[in-house]
Short mmCIF file of C-alpha atoms in Angstrom, two decimals:
data_model
loop_
_atom_site.label_atom_id
_atom_site.label_comp_id
_atom_site.label_asym_id
_atom_site.label_seq_id
_atom_site.Cartn_x
_atom_site.Cartn_y
_atom_site.Cartn_z
CA MET R 1 -0.26 -0.34 -0.15
CA SER R 2 1.26 3.87 -1.45
CA LYS R 3 2.48 5.30 2.05
CA THR R 4 2.71 8.56 -0.78
CA VAL R 5 -0.34 11.17 0.72
CA HIS R 6 -1.99 12.33 -1.70
CA ILE R 7 -2.96 16.62 -1.35
CA SER R 8 -5.95 17.42 -1.61
CA SER R 9 -5.86 21.17 -0.27
CA ALA R 10 -3.95 23.42 0.92
CA ALA R 11 -5.02 23.71 4.09
CA GLN R 12 -3.99 20.56 4.22
CA PHE R 13 -0.12 20.76 2.49
CA ASP R 14 0.16 23.46 5.05
CA SER R 15 -0.79 21.29 8.23
CA LEU R 16 1.45 18.48 7.15
CA ILE R 17 5.03 20.81 6.09
CA HIS R 18 4.26 21.63 10.01
CA SER R 19 3.61 18.20 11.53
CA SER R 20 6.28 15.74 9.88
CA THR R 21 9.77 17.23 10.10
CA ILE R 22 10.20 16.45 6.40
CA VAL R 23 8.23 16.68 3.53
CA VAL R 24 9.65 15.50 0.11
CA THR R 25 6.57 17.10 -2.38
CA ASP R 26 6.20 15.73 -5.88
CA TYR R 27 4.02 18.22 -7.90
CA TRP R 28 3.25 16.58 -10.91
CA CYS R 29 0.66 16.68 -14.15
CA GLY R 30 -0.89 13.93 -15.94
CA PRO R 31 1.88 13.36 -18.12
CA CYS R 32 4.64 13.53 -15.44
CA LYS R 33 4.81 9.53 -15.20
CA GLN R 34 8.35 8.58 -16.07
CA ILE R 35 9.65 9.67 -13.10
CA ALA R 36 6.51 7.69 -10.27
CA PRO R 37 8.27 4.83 -9.84
CA VAL R 38 11.50 6.19 -8.26
CA TYR R 39 9.10 8.62 -5.61
CA GLU R 40 6.71 5.74 -5.18
CA GLN R 41 9.88 3.37 -4.02
CA LEU R 42 10.89 6.31 -2.27
CA SER R 43 8.18 6.89 -0.12
CA ALA R 44 7.58 2.59 0.61
CA ARG R 45 11.09 2.66 1.97
CA LEU R 46 12.28 6.16 3.60
CA SER R 47 8.33 7.28 5.39
CA ARG R 48 8.61 7.55 8.64
CA PRO R 49 5.43 8.76 10.75
CA LYS R 50 6.15 12.38 11.91
CA LYS R 51 9.39 12.32 10.72
CA ILE R 52 9.25 11.67 6.84
CA THR R 53 6.48 11.80 5.43
CA PHE R 54 6.27 11.99 1.02
CA ALA R 55 3.33 13.64 -0.94
CA LYS R 56 1.82 14.56 -4.30
CA VAL R 57 0.68 17.85 -5.01
CA ASP R 58 -1.59 18.06 -8.85
CA VAL R 59 -1.09 21.07 -9.74
CA ASP R 60 -3.68 21.37 -11.54
CA ARG R 61 -6.23 20.73 -9.02
CA GLN R 62 -4.26 22.20 -6.46
CA GLN R 63 -3.38 25.69 -8.08
CA GLU R 64 -3.40 27.76 -4.79
CA VAL R 65 -0.50 25.51 -3.55
CA ALA R 66 1.69 25.55 -6.57
CA GLN R 67 0.91 29.35 -6.88
CA LYS R 68 2.65 29.85 -2.86
CA TYR R 69 5.57 27.39 -3.71
CA GLY R 70 5.41 29.95 -7.28
CA ILE R 71 5.45 26.24 -9.38
CA THR R 72 6.48 27.06 -13.26
CA ALA R 73 7.46 23.73 -14.44
CA MET R 74 6.96 19.88 -14.30
CA PRO R 75 7.31 17.47 -12.52
CA THR R 76 9.33 19.44 -9.54
CA PHE R 77 10.65 18.06 -6.17
CA MET R 78 10.39 20.00 -2.96
CA ILE R 79 11.78 18.69 -0.02
CA PHE R 80 10.66 20.93 3.36
CA LYS R 81 12.15 20.18 6.41
CA ASN R 82 11.17 21.99 9.35
CA ALA R 83 8.52 23.98 7.16
CA GLN R 84 11.61 25.20 4.85
CA ILE R 85 12.03 24.29 1.70
CA VAL R 86 15.94 23.55 1.50
CA SER R 87 15.73 21.21 -2.01
CA THR R 88 14.72 21.86 -5.00
CA ILE R 89 14.85 19.47 -8.40
CA ARG R 90 13.31 20.77 -11.11
CA GLY R 91 13.15 17.45 -14.09
CA ALA R 92 12.83 13.93 -13.78
CA ASP R 93 16.01 13.17 -12.83
CA PRO R 94 16.42 10.08 -9.78
CA ARG R 95 20.06 10.18 -9.23
CA LYS R 96 19.79 14.19 -7.78
CA LEU R 97 16.09 13.54 -6.59
CA SER R 98 17.36 10.16 -4.81
CA GLU R 99 20.55 11.40 -3.67
CA ALA R 100 18.74 14.57 -1.58
CA VAL R 101 16.22 12.50 -0.48
CA GLN R 102 18.63 9.73 1.35
CA LYS R 103 20.74 12.32 2.22
CA LEU R 104 18.15 14.03 4.73
CA ALA R 105 16.79 11.03 4.99
CA ALA R 106 19.84 9.79 7.05
CA GLU R 107 19.80 12.78 8.65
CA ALA R 108 16.45 12.06 10.12
CA GLU R 109 17.83 8.99 11.96
CA SER R 110 21.25 10.24 12.92
CA ASN R 111 21.13 11.96 16.47
CA GLY R 112 17.70 14.08 15.61
CA SER R 113 20.06 16.04 13.53
CA ALA R 114 16.76 16.70 11.29
CA THR R 115 14.59 18.29 13.92
CA SER R 116 18.22 20.97 15.01
CA GLY R 117 17.73 24.00 12.32
CA GLY R 118 21.21 24.62 12.66
CA PHE R 119 23.19 26.79 10.73
CA GLY R 120 26.35 27.94 9.35
CA ASP R 121 27.23 24.89 7.38
CA ALA R 122 25.56 23.16 4.45
CA SER R 123 21.75 24.05 4.29
CA GLY R 124 18.79 25.64 2.76
CA ASN R 125 18.10 25.73 -1.08
CA GLY R 126 20.11 22.67 -2.16
CA SER R 127 23.43 20.36 -0.49
CA ASN R 128 25.43 23.19 -0.68
CA LEU R 129 23.62 26.56 0.52
CA TRP R 130 25.45 28.19 3.72
CA LEU R 131 23.43 30.28 5.91
CA GLY R 132 25.05 32.21 8.40
CA ALA R 133 21.45 32.28 10.23
CA SER R 134 18.01 30.75 11.26
CA LEU R 135 16.00 31.08 8.52
CA PRO R 136 12.39 32.78 10.52
CA LYS R 137 9.28 30.35 11.28
CA GLY R 138 7.56 29.80 7.57
CA TYR R 139 9.52 31.73 5.31
CA GLY R 140 12.13 30.18 3.13
CA ASP R 141 16.06 30.85 1.78
CA VAL R 142 14.89 33.15 -1.59
CA THR R 143 17.83 34.47 -3.25
CA ASP R 144 17.87 32.22 -6.38
CA GLU R 145 16.08 34.41 -7.29
CA VAL R 146 18.46 37.34 -7.51
CA ASP R 147 18.51 38.43 -10.88
CA VAL R 148 22.12 38.49 -11.08
CA ARG R 149 22.31 40.11 -14.66
CA GLY R 150 21.93 43.27 -13.64
CA LEU R 151 22.88 43.85 -10.27
CA ASP R 152 25.14 46.75 -9.72
CA LEU R 153 27.59 48.22 -7.04
CA LEU R 154 28.98 51.47 -6.78
CA ASN R 155 32.31 52.41 -5.06
CA SER R 156 33.23 48.87 -4.76
CA ASP R 157 37.40 48.18 -5.00
CA SER R 158 38.34 46.80 -7.93
CA GLU R 159 40.79 44.49 -6.09
CA PHE R 160 38.25 41.88 -4.17
CA GLY R 161 35.34 40.76 -5.52
CA ASP R 162 32.18 42.10 -7.51
CA ALA R 163 28.42 41.82 -6.42
CA ARG R 164 27.81 38.49 -7.59
CA ILE R 165 30.25 37.13 -5.53
CA LEU R 166 27.52 38.20 -2.36
CA PHE R 167 25.31 35.93 -3.32
CA ASN R 168 27.24 32.87 -3.53
CA SER R 169 26.21 30.12 -1.85
CA SER R 170 29.20 28.61 -0.85
CA LYS R 171 29.94 28.95 2.75
CA PRO R 172 32.86 32.05 2.60
CA SER R 173 36.33 31.80 3.07
CA GLY R 174 36.44 34.93 5.82
CA ARG R 175 35.24 32.28 7.81
CA ALA R 176 38.99 31.20 8.96
CA SER R 177 38.85 35.23 9.90
CA VAL R 178 36.32 33.70 13.02
CA ASP R 179 38.58 30.42 14.33
CA ASP R 180 42.27 31.74 12.82
CA ASP R 181 43.83 34.84 14.55
CA LYS R 182 45.77 35.88 11.29
CA GLY R 183 42.06 35.76 9.36
CA LYS R 184 43.32 34.24 5.71
CA GLY R 185 41.32 34.04 3.06
CA LYS R 186 41.51 33.86 -0.41
CA ALA R 187 42.85 37.88 -0.38
CA ASP R 188 46.11 35.57 0.93
CA ASP R 189 46.65 32.78 -1.18
CA GLY R 190 47.95 35.56 -4.59
CA GLU R 191 46.04 33.10 -6.36
CA SER R 192 42.61 33.98 -7.13
CA LYS R 193 39.79 37.00 -6.31
CA PRO R 194 38.48 37.72 -2.95
CA ASP R 195 35.22 36.28 -2.82
CA TRP R 196 34.09 39.31 -0.39
CA VAL R 197 33.53 43.42 -1.24
CA GLU R 198 35.34 45.88 0.18
CA SER R 199 34.66 49.61 -0.30
CA ASP R 200 36.61 51.62 -2.07
CA THR R 201 37.26 55.74 -1.39
CA ASP R 202 35.22 55.65 1.58
CA GLU R 203 33.10 53.73 3.73
CA GLN R 204 29.81 53.69 1.25
CA LEU R 205 28.66 51.40 -0.52
CA MET R 206 25.45 50.96 -3.16
CA LEU R 207 24.17 47.83 -4.48
CA TYR R 208 21.69 47.46 -6.61
CA VAL R 209 19.77 43.92 -6.31
CA PRO R 210 16.67 43.01 -9.19
CA PHE R 211 14.59 40.18 -8.87
CA GLN R 212 13.00 37.38 -11.26
CA SER R 213 9.75 37.89 -10.11
CA LYS R 214 7.64 39.80 -7.63
CA LEU R 215 9.15 38.70 -3.97
CA LYS R 216 7.73 39.00 -0.62
CA VAL R 217 10.30 40.32 1.64
CA HIS R 218 10.52 39.02 4.95
CA THR R 219 14.86 39.22 6.72
CA LEU R 220 18.09 40.50 4.94
CA HIS R 221 21.68 38.33 6.46
CA LEU R 222 23.88 39.98 6.18
CA THR R 223 27.53 38.90 6.49
CA SER R 224 31.09 40.34 7.21
CA LEU R 225 33.86 39.10 8.47
CA PRO R 226 37.13 41.00 8.85
CA PRO R 227 39.89 39.52 10.24
CA LYS R 228 40.86 40.43 14.02
CA PRO R 229 44.02 42.79 14.14
CA SER R 230 47.17 41.50 14.10
CA GLU R 231 50.56 43.11 14.33
CA ASP R 232 52.71 41.46 11.12
CA ARG R 233 48.76 43.32 9.37
CA GLU R 234 50.18 46.62 7.84
CA GLU R 235 47.39 47.34 5.97
CA GLU R 236 43.45 48.58 7.69
CA ILE R 237 41.22 46.16 8.73
CA PRO R 238 38.11 47.03 6.56
CA MET R 239 34.82 47.89 9.25
CA ARG R 240 31.77 46.23 8.85
CA PRO R 241 28.52 47.71 8.00
CA LYS R 242 26.88 50.15 10.40
CA THR R 243 24.34 52.23 9.48
CA ILE R 244 21.97 50.69 6.04
CA GLN R 245 19.17 52.32 3.61
CA VAL R 246 17.10 49.88 2.13
CA TYR R 247 15.21 51.21 -0.41
CA SER R 248 12.11 48.29 -2.43
CA ASN R 249 11.26 48.97 -6.23
CA ARG R 250 14.31 50.92 -7.73
CA ALA R 251 14.13 51.23 -11.87
CA HIS R 252 18.24 51.63 -11.21
CA VAL R 253 20.46 52.27 -9.00
CA LEU R 254 20.95 55.28 -6.14
CA GLY R 255 23.48 57.68 -6.45
CA PHE R 256 24.85 58.39 -3.45
CA GLU R 257 23.84 62.11 -2.81
CA GLU R 258 20.61 60.82 -4.67
CA ALA R 259 19.53 58.56 -1.75
CA GLU R 260 20.79 61.61 0.78
CA ASP R 261 17.22 63.47 -1.00
CA ILE R 262 14.73 59.69 -1.15
CA PRO R 263 13.55 58.45 1.89
CA ALA R 264 14.96 54.93 2.17
CA THR R 265 11.76 52.43 3.09
CA GLN R 266 13.45 51.20 6.40
CA ARG R 267 16.58 52.72 8.38
CA VAL R 268 18.50 50.05 9.85
CA THR R 269 21.33 50.61 12.59
CA LEU R 270 23.39 47.84 13.79
CA SER R 271 25.41 47.28 16.91
CA ALA R 272 28.40 45.11 17.22
CA ARG R 273 25.83 42.35 19.33
CA ASP R 274 23.65 42.24 16.36
CA TRP R 275 26.76 40.12 14.48
CA ASP R 276 26.54 36.04 15.07
CA GLU R 277 30.12 35.09 16.61
CA LYS R 278 30.32 32.12 15.08
CA THR R 279 29.60 32.70 11.27
CA GLY R 280 29.63 37.11 10.90
CA THR R 281 25.80 37.60 10.19
CA ALA R 282 23.72 39.81 11.04
CA LYS R 283 20.35 39.11 10.72
CA ILE R 284 17.99 42.66 9.38
CA GLU R 285 14.09 42.38 9.94
CA LEU R 286 12.25 44.05 8.16
CA ARG R 287 8.82 45.57 8.60
CA PHE R 288 7.13 42.75 6.62
CA VAL R 289 3.91 44.95 5.75
CA LYS R 290 6.47 47.41 3.65
CA PHE R 291 8.31 44.62 1.75
CA GLN R 292 5.07 43.28 -0.27
CA ASN R 293 5.56 42.49 -4.21
CA VAL R 294 8.94 43.78 -4.36
CA THR R 295 11.28 43.79 -7.67
CA SER R 296 14.73 45.21 -6.79
CA LEU R 297 16.18 46.33 -3.87
CA VAL R 298 18.59 48.85 -3.29
CA VAL R 299 20.51 48.31 0.23
CA PHE R 300 23.03 51.24 1.10
CA VAL R 301 25.69 50.50 3.53
CA VAL R 302 25.92 54.64 4.88
CA ASP R 303 28.81 53.61 7.22
CA GLY R 304 30.86 51.19 8.97
CA ASP R 305 31.34 50.88 13.02
CA GLY R 306 34.66 52.24 13.61
CA ASP R 307 36.76 55.28 11.96
CA GLY R 308 38.37 53.37 9.00
CA GLU R 309 37.31 53.75 5.95
CA LYS R 310 36.47 50.55 4.17
CA VAL R 311 33.42 48.93 4.91
CA ARG R 312 33.65 44.78 3.84
CA VAL R 313 30.43 42.38 3.39
CA ASP R 314 31.12 39.00 2.35
CA ARG R 315 27.88 37.27 1.76
CA LEU R 316 23.90 39.00 1.21
CA ARG R 317 20.87 36.34 1.20
CA LEU R 318 17.98 37.51 1.17
CA ILE R 319 14.59 35.51 3.11
CA GLY R 320 10.86 35.49 3.20
CA GLU R 321 8.67 34.08 -0.01
CA LYS R 322 8.48 34.12 -3.86
CA GLY R 323 5.72 35.08 -6.56
CA GLU R 324 4.94 34.03 -9.28
CA LYS R 325 7.78 34.35 -12.51
CA ARG R 326 4.36 33.28 -14.73
CA ASP R 327 0.83 32.36 -15.06
CA LEU R 328 -0.06 28.66 -14.20
CA GLY R 329 -1.32 28.79 -17.50
CA LYS R 330 1.94 28.68 -18.91
CA LEU R 331 2.84 26.16 -17.23
CA GLU R 332 6.29 23.75 -19.01
CA LYS R 333 6.11 19.89 -19.07
CA ILE R 334 9.72 19.07 -18.53
CA GLY R 335 11.28 16.03 -20.15
CA ASP R 336 10.50 13.20 -18.34
CA GLU R 337 13.71 11.18 -20.36
CA GLN R 338 17.37 13.53 -18.98
CA GLY R 339 18.38 15.87 -21.21
CA GLU R 340 15.05 16.64 -22.84
#
């Protein structure tokens, strides 16, 4: 007998992801048949009451659920952990699906790690996603909706990384500065460009972030990992950001003088206690009502926490909810066979 739960309403699905630690979900349509036996085999072998649950959502009948989670192609598989999306697999790829599911199933079976809700290592939307802070209940990482082709960053030092590096999903090399007194990262190896951003002529940075779809942005995770002071270090140690102004739905990046004349959607002042000692990440909680249906953000680092002239930013992640990329009537079927 199949152990897979067939979703009949949005309320049922919401209840399920909050009652089972891990929920593997197959968003499917009639023609999506090739991978169905593989999914049922995984369900039969790995399902555990209240711990690991497999579900199927017929997008033709449950459009509300498909809309909520931004489903634009079938089949799409989403894995939820503690009601948060931690992995998304698009297309009929049995190997990827099996690897992702079995990895989390192994965690669920070993010393309760599936319920720990930890962060600072690989977690989030895919096995290589690094998160510097915990996710608020009911929201997920939506950084993959950033349109990296449209990013713009003003007053950044060209010897360091560009705007794209801020949205890299890997663990920042600057994490070494938390554990290593010398704080060596990629900047010190002489072989590659650093995987962080530093300001150039002064402490200010202006970042324009467009999105591929409308988002509801709940929180920003800002990571800054300046190295520890050292007697043999001659160059100036950059500061962490202190004052940040966020603007929503701008058509382009703002000039520094222009930003002074435009009221920010939200202004935030960070202090030393806001930064996580282990990950170097500050959680900036936004006034959620002001960040609905957001198509872009401008993040203005006004000053740094100190008397220096440089500011450093290693990562920026966006937490919230995804909107629709296109009408449900334009949902696409991805070929059942790999490579289609």
